Amino acid sequence: TSAEYIEFTARVNTHQQQFLPFIDFSLNYLPACYQHDEMRNLITSLADLTVKIKVKDVHEIREKFWKDKTHFFDEEPRSKSIILGSGKVEDVTLKDGPCPCHCQKCKSVPKQKWGEIRILTSAQLLYDDKDAKQFVCTLFYDDETSHTITVIGENIVVKNIERDICIFTCVTCDLDLIACLESMLDKFEECWENAFDKYIHSVKWEDEKLIVLVSHPLGYKKHISIGKKLDCKRDAEPKGINYDVPTLPGSRGAFLLVPDFDVINKNIKVL
């Protein structure tokens, strides 16, 4: 067992009531007013779309760029050439024409139908648009026995440093993967709507202030962090939220689930 993994498990155990492996999650960890199938299904559907991100080939110019803006590099454990983060699948699209993916088959004889995956993460995982090709994304890493799938970044389509948002694309010739992710996206939307209907009149979010985060801390399997809002700046630009959700390095870029249904606010929030 590596020293890094020992540190990881020790830090997780420190937050064991709020920071737990995804496969161990149950409604008992939530406030009583949220202990229903609707909330469990919403959190589970978010976890299905959560992605581990590894950024290769980190150069000194990139490190200096972010040191001038944040403490990101001071808090993220890394080798000199790798950064870890998390993200969420935002959309998938079928495309026609020669597949630009990186598999050996398409390099020799490109397939004529392929898929594009859009992933939402933190802008702090990239230095410039070329960095997208250094993103290695692992899907479905729920635990050590999971059948994972890896896709490689292609292009940056949205980058907003002030809001700390980045959306980048990955491409694949695996049409079954595209169909699977499309189904998961539909499920997430359905679960959000079901939870909205369940809680809009029964729970006042400002009373509970629930925040849920699904991420890949230190690049390991999915974990769920559960906490509360500390201070929400709804009128500030960029929109921000302060919270006590426990996190670990590698969680940066994860999607913050804020079930504020009673204020009908579905702004994109990433850690």
Short mmCIF file of N, CA, C and O in Angstrom, two decimals, residues 97-191:
data_model
loop_
_atom_site.label_atom_id
_atom_site.label_comp_id
_atom_site.label_asym_id
_atom_site.label_seq_id
_atom_site.Cartn_x
_atom_site.Cartn_y
_atom_site.Cartn_z
N GLY A 97 -19.05 11.23 -40.43
CA GLY A 97 -17.76 11.55 -41.02
C GLY A 97 -16.66 10.74 -40.38
O GLY A 97 -16.90 9.98 -39.43
N PRO A 98 -15.42 10.86 -40.85
CA PRO A 98 -14.30 10.08 -40.31
C PRO A 98 -14.12 10.33 -38.81
O PRO A 98 -14.03 11.48 -38.38
N CYS A 99 -14.07 9.27 -38.05
CA CYS A 99 -13.94 9.39 -36.59
C CYS A 99 -12.53 9.87 -36.22
O CYS A 99 -11.54 9.27 -36.64
N PRO A 100 -12.42 10.93 -35.41
CA PRO A 100 -11.10 11.45 -35.03
C PRO A 100 -10.57 10.86 -33.73
O PRO A 100 -9.61 11.39 -33.16
N CYS A 101 -11.19 9.77 -33.23
CA CYS A 101 -10.77 9.24 -31.93
C CYS A 101 -9.38 8.61 -32.03
O CYS A 101 -8.81 8.45 -33.11
N HIS A 102 -8.85 8.20 -30.88
CA HIS A 102 -7.46 7.78 -30.81
C HIS A 102 -7.28 6.26 -30.82
O HIS A 102 -6.17 5.78 -30.59
N CYS A 103 -8.34 5.52 -31.08
CA CYS A 103 -8.20 4.06 -31.08
C CYS A 103 -7.44 3.60 -32.32
O CYS A 103 -7.43 4.28 -33.36
N GLN A 104 -6.82 2.44 -32.23
CA GLN A 104 -5.99 1.95 -33.33
C GLN A 104 -6.81 1.68 -34.59
O GLN A 104 -6.34 1.93 -35.71
N LYS A 105 -8.04 1.20 -34.43
CA LYS A 105 -8.87 0.89 -35.60
C LYS A 105 -9.18 2.15 -36.39
O LYS A 105 -9.11 2.16 -37.62
N CYS A 106 -9.54 3.23 -35.68
CA CYS A 106 -9.90 4.46 -36.39
C CYS A 106 -8.67 5.18 -36.94
O CYS A 106 -8.79 5.99 -37.87
N LYS A 107 -7.51 4.91 -36.37
CA LYS A 107 -6.30 5.50 -36.93
C LYS A 107 -5.98 4.91 -38.30
O LYS A 107 -5.43 5.59 -39.17
N SER A 108 -6.34 3.63 -38.49
CA SER A 108 -6.07 2.99 -39.78
C SER A 108 -7.26 3.11 -40.72
O SER A 108 -7.11 3.51 -41.88
N VAL A 109 -8.45 2.76 -40.23
CA VAL A 109 -9.67 2.88 -41.04
C VAL A 109 -10.74 3.55 -40.18
O VAL A 109 -11.48 2.88 -39.45
N PRO A 110 -10.85 4.88 -40.24
CA PRO A 110 -11.80 5.59 -39.37
C PRO A 110 -13.24 5.17 -39.62
O PRO A 110 -13.67 5.01 -40.77
N LYS A 111 -13.98 4.97 -38.53
CA LYS A 111 -15.40 4.71 -38.65
C LYS A 111 -16.10 5.99 -39.10
O LYS A 111 -15.64 7.11 -38.84
N GLN A 112 -17.25 5.84 -39.75
CA GLN A 112 -17.95 6.98 -40.33
C GLN A 112 -19.05 7.53 -39.43
O GLN A 112 -19.70 8.51 -39.78
N LYS A 113 -19.26 6.90 -38.30
CA LYS A 113 -20.20 7.43 -37.30
C LYS A 113 -19.53 7.33 -35.95
O LYS A 113 -18.98 6.28 -35.60
N TRP A 114 -19.57 8.41 -35.20
CA TRP A 114 -18.87 8.46 -33.92
C TRP A 114 -19.62 9.39 -32.97
O TRP A 114 -20.65 9.95 -33.32
N GLY A 115 -19.11 9.51 -31.76
CA GLY A 115 -19.80 10.32 -30.76
C GLY A 115 -18.88 11.33 -30.10
O GLY A 115 -17.68 11.10 -29.95
N GLU A 116 -19.47 12.46 -29.72
CA GLU A 116 -18.76 13.50 -28.98
C GLU A 116 -19.33 13.58 -27.57
O GLU A 116 -20.54 13.60 -27.38
N ILE A 117 -18.45 13.60 -26.58
CA ILE A 117 -18.85 13.71 -25.17
C ILE A 117 -18.37 15.05 -24.65
O ILE A 117 -17.19 15.40 -24.80
N ARG A 118 -19.27 15.81 -24.04
CA ARG A 118 -18.89 17.08 -23.42
C ARG A 118 -18.83 16.91 -21.91
O ARG A 118 -19.77 16.38 -21.31
N ILE A 119 -17.72 17.37 -21.32
CA ILE A 119 -17.49 17.19 -19.89
C ILE A 119 -17.27 18.55 -19.23
O ILE A 119 -16.49 19.37 -19.73
N LEU A 120 -17.97 18.76 -18.13
CA LEU A 120 -17.86 19.99 -17.35
C LEU A 120 -16.88 19.79 -16.21
O LEU A 120 -16.95 18.79 -15.49
N THR A 121 -15.96 20.74 -16.04
CA THR A 121 -15.00 20.66 -14.94
C THR A 121 -14.54 22.07 -14.57
O THR A 121 -15.16 23.07 -14.96
N SER A 122 -13.46 22.16 -13.82
CA SER A 122 -12.91 23.45 -13.41
C SER A 122 -11.96 24.00 -14.46
O SER A 122 -11.16 23.26 -15.04
N ALA A 123 -12.02 25.30 -14.68
CA ALA A 123 -11.09 25.94 -15.62
C ALA A 123 -9.65 25.84 -15.13
O ALA A 123 -8.71 25.99 -15.91
N GLN A 124 -9.47 25.57 -13.85
CA GLN A 124 -8.12 25.53 -13.30
C GLN A 124 -7.38 24.24 -13.65
O GLN A 124 -6.20 24.09 -13.31
N LEU A 125 -8.05 23.33 -14.32
CA LEU A 125 -7.36 22.12 -14.77
C LEU A 125 -6.65 22.33 -16.11
O LEU A 125 -5.99 21.42 -16.60
N LEU A 126 -6.80 23.51 -16.71
CA LEU A 126 -6.17 23.72 -18.00
C LEU A 126 -5.41 25.04 -18.03
O LEU A 126 -5.67 25.95 -17.26
N TYR A 127 -4.44 25.11 -18.93
CA TYR A 127 -3.68 26.33 -19.14
C TYR A 127 -4.11 27.02 -20.43
O TYR A 127 -4.36 28.20 -20.47
N ASP A 128 -4.21 26.26 -21.50
CA ASP A 128 -4.71 26.82 -22.75
C ASP A 128 -5.49 25.74 -23.49
O ASP A 128 -5.64 24.61 -23.01
N ASP A 129 -6.02 26.09 -24.66
CA ASP A 129 -6.90 25.18 -25.38
C ASP A 129 -6.22 23.88 -25.77
O ASP A 129 -6.87 22.85 -25.94
N LYS A 130 -4.92 23.90 -25.93
CA LYS A 130 -4.21 22.69 -26.31
C LYS A 130 -4.25 21.64 -25.20
O LYS A 130 -4.04 20.46 -25.44
N ASP A 131 -4.51 22.09 -23.97
CA ASP A 131 -4.51 21.17 -22.83
C ASP A 131 -5.59 20.10 -22.94
O ASP A 131 -5.49 19.05 -22.30
N ALA A 132 -6.64 20.36 -23.70
CA ALA A 132 -7.73 19.38 -23.80
C ALA A 132 -7.20 18.02 -24.24
O ALA A 132 -7.68 16.98 -23.78
N LYS A 133 -6.21 18.01 -25.09
CA LYS A 133 -5.67 16.75 -25.59
C LYS A 133 -4.84 16.03 -24.54
O LYS A 133 -4.43 14.88 -24.75
N GLN A 134 -4.59 16.69 -23.41
CA GLN A 134 -3.87 16.05 -22.31
C GLN A 134 -4.82 15.50 -21.25
O GLN A 134 -4.38 14.93 -20.25
N PHE A 135 -6.14 15.67 -21.46
CA PHE A 135 -7.12 15.19 -20.49
C PHE A 135 -7.41 13.71 -20.74
O PHE A 135 -7.82 13.33 -21.83
N VAL A 136 -7.21 12.89 -19.72
CA VAL A 136 -7.57 11.47 -19.78
C VAL A 136 -8.73 11.27 -18.80
O VAL A 136 -8.58 11.48 -17.60
N CYS A 137 -9.87 10.88 -19.33
CA CYS A 137 -11.10 10.80 -18.53
C CYS A 137 -11.51 9.35 -18.32
O CYS A 137 -11.63 8.59 -19.29
N THR A 138 -11.73 8.99 -17.07
CA THR A 138 -12.15 7.63 -16.72
C THR A 138 -13.59 7.66 -16.26
O THR A 138 -13.93 8.37 -15.30
N LEU A 139 -14.43 6.90 -16.93
CA LEU A 139 -15.85 6.84 -16.60
C LEU A 139 -16.16 5.55 -15.84
O LEU A 139 -15.49 4.53 -16.02
N PHE A 140 -17.18 5.62 -14.98
CA PHE A 140 -17.76 4.46 -14.29
C PHE A 140 -16.82 3.85 -13.25
O PHE A 140 -16.93 2.67 -12.94
N TYR A 141 -15.93 4.66 -12.68
CA TYR A 141 -15.00 4.15 -11.66
C TYR A 141 -15.67 4.24 -10.29
O TYR A 141 -15.37 5.11 -9.48
N ASP A 142 -16.61 3.33 -10.04
CA ASP A 142 -17.34 3.31 -8.77
C ASP A 142 -16.54 2.65 -7.66
O ASP A 142 -16.56 3.09 -6.51
N ASP A 143 -15.85 1.56 -8.00
CA ASP A 143 -15.00 0.88 -7.03
C ASP A 143 -13.94 0.09 -7.78
O ASP A 143 -13.83 0.18 -9.00
N GLU A 144 -13.17 -0.71 -7.02
CA GLU A 144 -12.04 -1.41 -7.62
C GLU A 144 -12.46 -2.48 -8.62
O GLU A 144 -11.65 -2.92 -9.45
N THR A 145 -13.71 -2.93 -8.57
CA THR A 145 -14.17 -3.98 -9.48
C THR A 145 -14.90 -3.43 -10.70
O THR A 145 -15.37 -4.20 -11.54
N SER A 146 -15.01 -2.11 -10.81
CA SER A 146 -15.79 -1.50 -11.89
C SER A 146 -15.15 -1.74 -13.25
O SER A 146 -13.93 -1.78 -13.40
N HIS A 147 -16.02 -1.88 -14.26
CA HIS A 147 -15.56 -1.93 -15.64
C HIS A 147 -15.50 -0.49 -16.15
O HIS A 147 -16.51 0.10 -16.51
N THR A 148 -14.32 0.08 -16.14
CA THR A 148 -14.16 1.49 -16.50
C THR A 148 -13.90 1.65 -18.00
O THR A 148 -13.46 0.72 -18.67
N ILE A 149 -14.18 2.84 -18.49
CA ILE A 149 -13.90 3.20 -19.88
C ILE A 149 -13.14 4.52 -19.88
O ILE A 149 -13.48 5.45 -19.14
N THR A 150 -12.11 4.60 -20.70
CA THR A 150 -11.27 5.80 -20.78
C THR A 150 -11.44 6.49 -22.12
O THR A 150 -11.46 5.83 -23.17
N VAL A 151 -11.60 7.81 -22.08
CA VAL A 151 -11.66 8.61 -23.30
C VAL A 151 -10.67 9.77 -23.16
O VAL A 151 -10.33 10.19 -22.05
N ILE A 152 -10.21 10.28 -24.31
CA ILE A 152 -9.19 11.33 -24.33
C ILE A 152 -9.82 12.65 -24.77
O ILE A 152 -10.67 12.69 -25.65
N GLY A 153 -9.37 13.74 -24.15
CA GLY A 153 -9.87 15.06 -24.50
C GLY A 153 -9.51 15.46 -25.93
O GLY A 153 -8.52 14.99 -26.50
N GLU A 154 -10.33 16.35 -26.50
CA GLU A 154 -10.11 16.78 -27.88
C GLU A 154 -10.04 18.31 -27.98
O GLU A 154 -9.04 18.85 -28.42
N ASN A 155 -11.10 19.00 -27.58
CA ASN A 155 -11.15 20.46 -27.72
C ASN A 155 -11.80 21.11 -26.49
O ASN A 155 -12.64 20.50 -25.84
N ILE A 156 -11.43 22.36 -26.24
CA ILE A 156 -12.12 23.18 -25.25
C ILE A 156 -13.25 23.91 -25.96
O ILE A 156 -13.02 24.55 -26.99
N VAL A 157 -14.46 23.84 -25.43
CA VAL A 157 -15.58 24.55 -26.07
C VAL A 157 -16.08 25.70 -25.21
O VAL A 157 -16.69 26.64 -25.73
N VAL A 158 -15.86 25.65 -23.90
CA VAL A 158 -16.21 26.75 -23.00
C VAL A 158 -15.09 26.88 -21.98
O VAL A 158 -14.65 25.89 -21.40
N LYS A 159 -14.63 28.12 -21.78
CA LYS A 159 -13.64 28.38 -20.73
C LYS A 159 -13.95 29.73 -20.11
O LYS A 159 -13.91 30.76 -20.78
N ASN A 160 -14.30 29.71 -18.83
CA ASN A 160 -14.61 30.94 -18.11
C ASN A 160 -13.83 30.92 -16.80
O ASN A 160 -14.21 30.24 -15.84
N ILE A 161 -12.72 31.64 -16.78
CA ILE A 161 -11.85 31.61 -15.61
C ILE A 161 -12.51 32.26 -14.41
O ILE A 161 -12.38 31.79 -13.27
N GLU A 162 -13.27 33.34 -14.63
CA GLU A 162 -13.91 34.02 -13.50
C GLU A 162 -14.92 33.11 -12.80
O GLU A 162 -15.01 33.10 -11.57
N ARG A 163 -15.68 32.35 -13.57
CA ARG A 163 -16.66 31.42 -12.98
C ARG A 163 -16.05 30.05 -12.72
O ARG A 163 -16.71 29.18 -12.18
N ASP A 164 -14.78 29.88 -13.10
CA ASP A 164 -14.06 28.62 -12.91
C ASP A 164 -14.79 27.46 -13.57
O ASP A 164 -15.02 26.42 -12.96
N ILE A 165 -15.18 27.66 -14.82
CA ILE A 165 -15.90 26.63 -15.57
C ILE A 165 -15.16 26.32 -16.87
O ILE A 165 -14.71 27.22 -17.58
N CYS A 166 -15.03 25.05 -17.14
CA CYS A 166 -14.48 24.59 -18.41
C CYS A 166 -15.35 23.45 -18.93
O CYS A 166 -15.74 22.56 -18.16
N ILE A 167 -15.70 23.49 -20.20
CA ILE A 167 -16.35 22.36 -20.86
C ILE A 167 -15.47 21.95 -22.03
O ILE A 167 -15.12 22.79 -22.87
N PHE A 168 -15.08 20.70 -22.04
CA PHE A 168 -14.24 20.20 -23.12
C PHE A 168 -14.86 18.95 -23.72
O PHE A 168 -15.74 18.32 -23.12
N THR A 169 -14.43 18.60 -24.92
CA THR A 169 -14.99 17.45 -25.61
C THR A 169 -14.01 16.28 -25.61
O THR A 169 -12.79 16.46 -25.58
N CYS A 170 -14.58 15.09 -25.62
CA CYS A 170 -13.86 13.85 -25.91
C CYS A 170 -14.58 13.19 -27.08
O CYS A 170 -15.78 13.42 -27.29
N VAL A 171 -13.87 12.39 -27.85
CA VAL A 171 -14.51 11.70 -28.98
C VAL A 171 -14.30 10.20 -28.84
O VAL A 171 -13.32 9.74 -28.25
N THR A 172 -15.26 9.45 -29.37
CA THR A 172 -15.19 8.00 -29.28
C THR A 172 -15.96 7.37 -30.44
O THR A 172 -16.95 7.95 -30.92
N CYS A 173 -15.51 6.21 -30.87
CA CYS A 173 -16.25 5.45 -31.88
C CYS A 173 -17.15 4.40 -31.22
O CYS A 173 -17.83 3.63 -31.90
N ASP A 174 -17.15 4.38 -29.89
CA ASP A 174 -17.97 3.43 -29.13
C ASP A 174 -19.39 3.98 -29.02
O ASP A 174 -19.73 4.74 -28.11
N LEU A 175 -20.23 3.59 -29.97
CA LEU A 175 -21.60 4.11 -29.99
C LEU A 175 -22.44 3.57 -28.84
O LEU A 175 -23.42 4.20 -28.42
N ASP A 176 -22.07 2.39 -28.33
CA ASP A 176 -22.77 1.87 -27.15
C ASP A 176 -22.52 2.77 -25.95
O ASP A 176 -23.41 2.98 -25.12
N LEU A 177 -21.30 3.29 -25.84
CA LEU A 177 -20.98 4.22 -24.75
C LEU A 177 -21.81 5.49 -24.88
O LEU A 177 -22.36 5.98 -23.88
N ILE A 178 -21.93 6.01 -26.09
CA ILE A 178 -22.72 7.22 -26.30
C ILE A 178 -24.18 6.98 -25.92
O ILE A 178 -24.81 7.81 -25.25
N ALA A 179 -24.72 5.83 -26.32
CA ALA A 179 -26.11 5.50 -25.98
C ALA A 179 -26.28 5.37 -24.47
O ALA A 179 -27.29 5.82 -23.90
N CYS A 180 -25.29 4.77 -23.81
CA CYS A 180 -25.35 4.60 -22.36
C CYS A 180 -25.33 5.95 -21.66
O CYS A 180 -26.15 6.20 -20.75
N LEU A 181 -24.44 6.84 -22.07
CA LEU A 181 -24.35 8.15 -21.44
C LEU A 181 -25.59 8.99 -21.73
O LEU A 181 -26.06 9.74 -20.86
N GLU A 182 -26.13 8.86 -22.93
CA GLU A 182 -27.36 9.59 -23.25
C GLU A 182 -28.50 9.16 -22.34
O GLU A 182 -29.28 9.99 -21.84
N SER A 183 -28.58 7.85 -22.08
CA SER A 183 -29.59 7.34 -21.17
C SER A 183 -29.38 7.86 -19.75
O SER A 183 -30.33 8.23 -19.05
N MET A 184 -28.12 7.94 -19.33
CA MET A 184 -27.81 8.45 -17.99
C MET A 184 -28.14 9.93 -17.87
O MET A 184 -28.61 10.38 -16.82
N LEU A 185 -27.89 10.69 -18.92
CA LEU A 185 -28.24 12.11 -18.91
C LEU A 185 -29.75 12.30 -18.81
O LEU A 185 -30.24 13.17 -18.07
N ASP A 186 -30.49 11.49 -19.55
CA ASP A 186 -31.96 11.55 -19.47
C ASP A 186 -32.43 11.20 -18.07
O ASP A 186 -33.36 11.82 -17.53
N LYS A 187 -31.77 10.20 -17.47
CA LYS A 187 -32.15 9.78 -16.12
C LYS A 187 -31.87 10.90 -15.12
O LYS A 187 -32.67 11.15 -14.21
N PHE A 188 -30.72 11.58 -15.26
CA PHE A 188 -30.39 12.67 -14.34
C PHE A 188 -31.44 13.77 -14.42
O PHE A 188 -31.90 14.29 -13.40
N GLU A 189 -31.84 14.11 -15.64
CA GLU A 189 -32.86 15.15 -15.82
C GLU A 189 -34.20 14.71 -15.21
O GLU A 189 -34.89 15.49 -14.55
N GLU A 190 -34.54 13.44 -15.43
CA GLU A 190 -35.79 12.92 -14.86
C GLU A 190 -35.73 12.92 -13.34
O GLU A 190 -36.71 13.29 -12.67
N CYS A 191 -34.59 12.51 -12.79
CA CYS A 191 -34.45 12.48 -11.33
C CYS A 191 -34.49 13.88 -10.74
O CYS A 191 -35.04 14.08 -9.64
#
